[in-house]
Amino acid sequence: MMLSLAPPSNPSRSLATNPRTKAPFQIAKTHPISGLLLPIRSMHRELKLSSSITSEKRLPTAQAVSERVEGGTRMTRGGEDVKLLGRWASPLVMRTRTALNLKGVDYEFLEEVFGVKSELLLESNPVYKKIPVLIHEGKPVCESMIIVQYIDDVWAATPPAILPADPYDRALHRFWAHYVDDKWFPSVFASSRAQTEEARAEAVEQVFAGLKLLEEAFQKCSKGKGFFGGDTIGYLDIALGCSLGWLKATEKMTGIKFLDEAKTPLLAQWAERFCANDAVRGLMPETDKLVEFAKMLQAKFKTAAPAK
């Protein structure tokens, strides 16, 4: 957070069938909104006519369905309207999808076409105009880790809990999640995009330094268990783990092995467990596809850069 990793090839919005009830899914309408987190008014035509989004109905993982049916321990409220605006390659979007999978929530994934912002996106996130956006019962929620916490709050009765129960542990997870976004992940991107060898070397050093810090954070947060969240994937697992696809792609582009079991053994083993988890496995983009996508982005940025 499987499915095809490429953007959906068929943008048509025909009815899909729920394999559990045999009833058709009603393809959702789009709505103009009056502002963030405010109820939105009904309008049918815009999304249907828009060429900037394609739709795909997502069900919870097979394991989640099995647990709900056989064990009766995982229940979600039926009939809820949940949509997610995003792109296949975005680690921020993957965070939301992973959280939804963990909670076993049915949702409709609306793939935003690269380089185009749909009207629904602009209406749902008029401040930042960025993905991901979760639309739950017509109300948009923006920013990936805010969405993850929202999912944990709304479906709190459905295990597993994503954020720890202890206030200090929650604060610790939030701190390191912010570090991933503010410091570590930008250095990963800089290591493959740097224009000079000096800048590249500095970025690479920051990636390694960050991994060392995160190794220590894992030891403290996991308390000897398999994930930052303990026995199951949690808030910090999602924040860092959904970047692993891009870390692998960066390793391939730079020829540098960042996640090395000899240097950060706990993180290396954790990464394998995270990627193998049922909530994640079908969402993690293939390395070669991300490399191809990254090269396309670099070429686009180079073309758009003003001449000196």
CSV table of N, CA and C in Angstrom, one decimal, residues 226-227 241 244 259 265-278 280-281:
chain,number,residue,atom,x,y,z
A,226,GLY,N,8.7,-7.4,15.3
A,226,GLY,CA,9.0,-7.3,13.9
A,226,GLY,C,8.9,-6.0,13.2
A,227,PHE,N,8.1,-5.1,13.8
A,227,PHE,CA,7.8,-3.8,13.1
A,227,PHE,C,8.0,-2.7,14.1
A,241,GLY,N,8.2,2.7,5.3
A,241,GLY,CA,8.1,1.5,4.4
A,241,GLY,C,7.6,1.8,3.0
A,244,LEU,N,10.2,2.5,0.4
A,244,LEU,CA,11.2,1.5,0.0
A,244,LEU,C,11.3,1.2,-1.5
A,259,LEU,N,20.5,0.2,1.7
A,259,LEU,CA,19.9,-0.6,2.8
A,259,LEU,C,20.8,-1.9,2.8
A,265,PRO,N,21.3,-4.0,10.0
A,265,PRO,CA,20.7,-5.3,9.9
A,265,PRO,C,19.2,-5.3,10.3
A,266,LEU,N,18.9,-4.5,11.3
A,266,LEU,CA,17.5,-4.5,11.8
A,266,LEU,C,16.5,-3.9,10.7
A,267,LEU,N,17.0,-2.8,10.1
A,267,LEU,CA,16.2,-2.2,9.0
A,267,LEU,C,16.1,-3.1,7.8
A,268,ALA,N,17.2,-3.7,7.5
A,268,ALA,CA,17.2,-4.6,6.3
A,268,ALA,C,16.2,-5.8,6.5
A,269,GLN,N,16.2,-6.4,7.6
A,269,GLN,CA,15.2,-7.5,7.9
A,269,GLN,C,13.8,-7.0,8.0
A,270,TRP,N,13.6,-5.8,8.6
A,270,TRP,CA,12.3,-5.2,8.7
A,270,TRP,C,11.7,-4.9,7.3
A,271,ALA,N,12.6,-4.4,6.4
A,271,ALA,CA,12.1,-4.1,5.0
A,271,ALA,C,11.6,-5.3,4.3
A,272,GLU,N,12.2,-6.4,4.5
A,272,GLU,CA,11.7,-7.7,3.9
A,272,GLU,C,10.4,-8.0,4.4
A,273,ARG,N,10.2,-7.9,5.8
A,273,ARG,CA,8.9,-8.3,6.4
A,273,ARG,C,7.8,-7.3,5.9
A,274,PHE,N,8.2,-6.0,5.8
A,274,PHE,CA,7.2,-5.0,5.4
A,274,PHE,C,6.7,-5.3,4.0
A,275,CYS,N,7.6,-5.5,3.1
A,275,CYS,CA,7.3,-5.7,1.6
A,275,CYS,C,6.5,-7.0,1.4
A,276,ALA,N,6.7,-8.0,2.3
A,276,ALA,CA,6.0,-9.3,2.2
A,276,ALA,C,4.7,-9.3,2.8
A,277,ASN,N,4.3,-8.3,3.6
A,277,ASN,CA,3.0,-8.2,4.3
A,277,ASN,C,1.9,-8.1,3.3
A,278,ASP,N,0.8,-8.8,3.6
A,278,ASP,CA,-0.4,-8.9,2.7
A,278,ASP,C,-1.0,-7.5,2.4
A,280,VAL,N,0.7,-4.9,1.9
A,280,VAL,CA,1.7,-4.1,1.2
A,280,VAL,C,2.0,-4.7,-0.2
A,281,ARG,N,2.1,-6.0,-0.2
A,281,ARG,CA,2.8,-6.7,-1.3
A,281,ARG,C,2.2,-6.3,-2.6
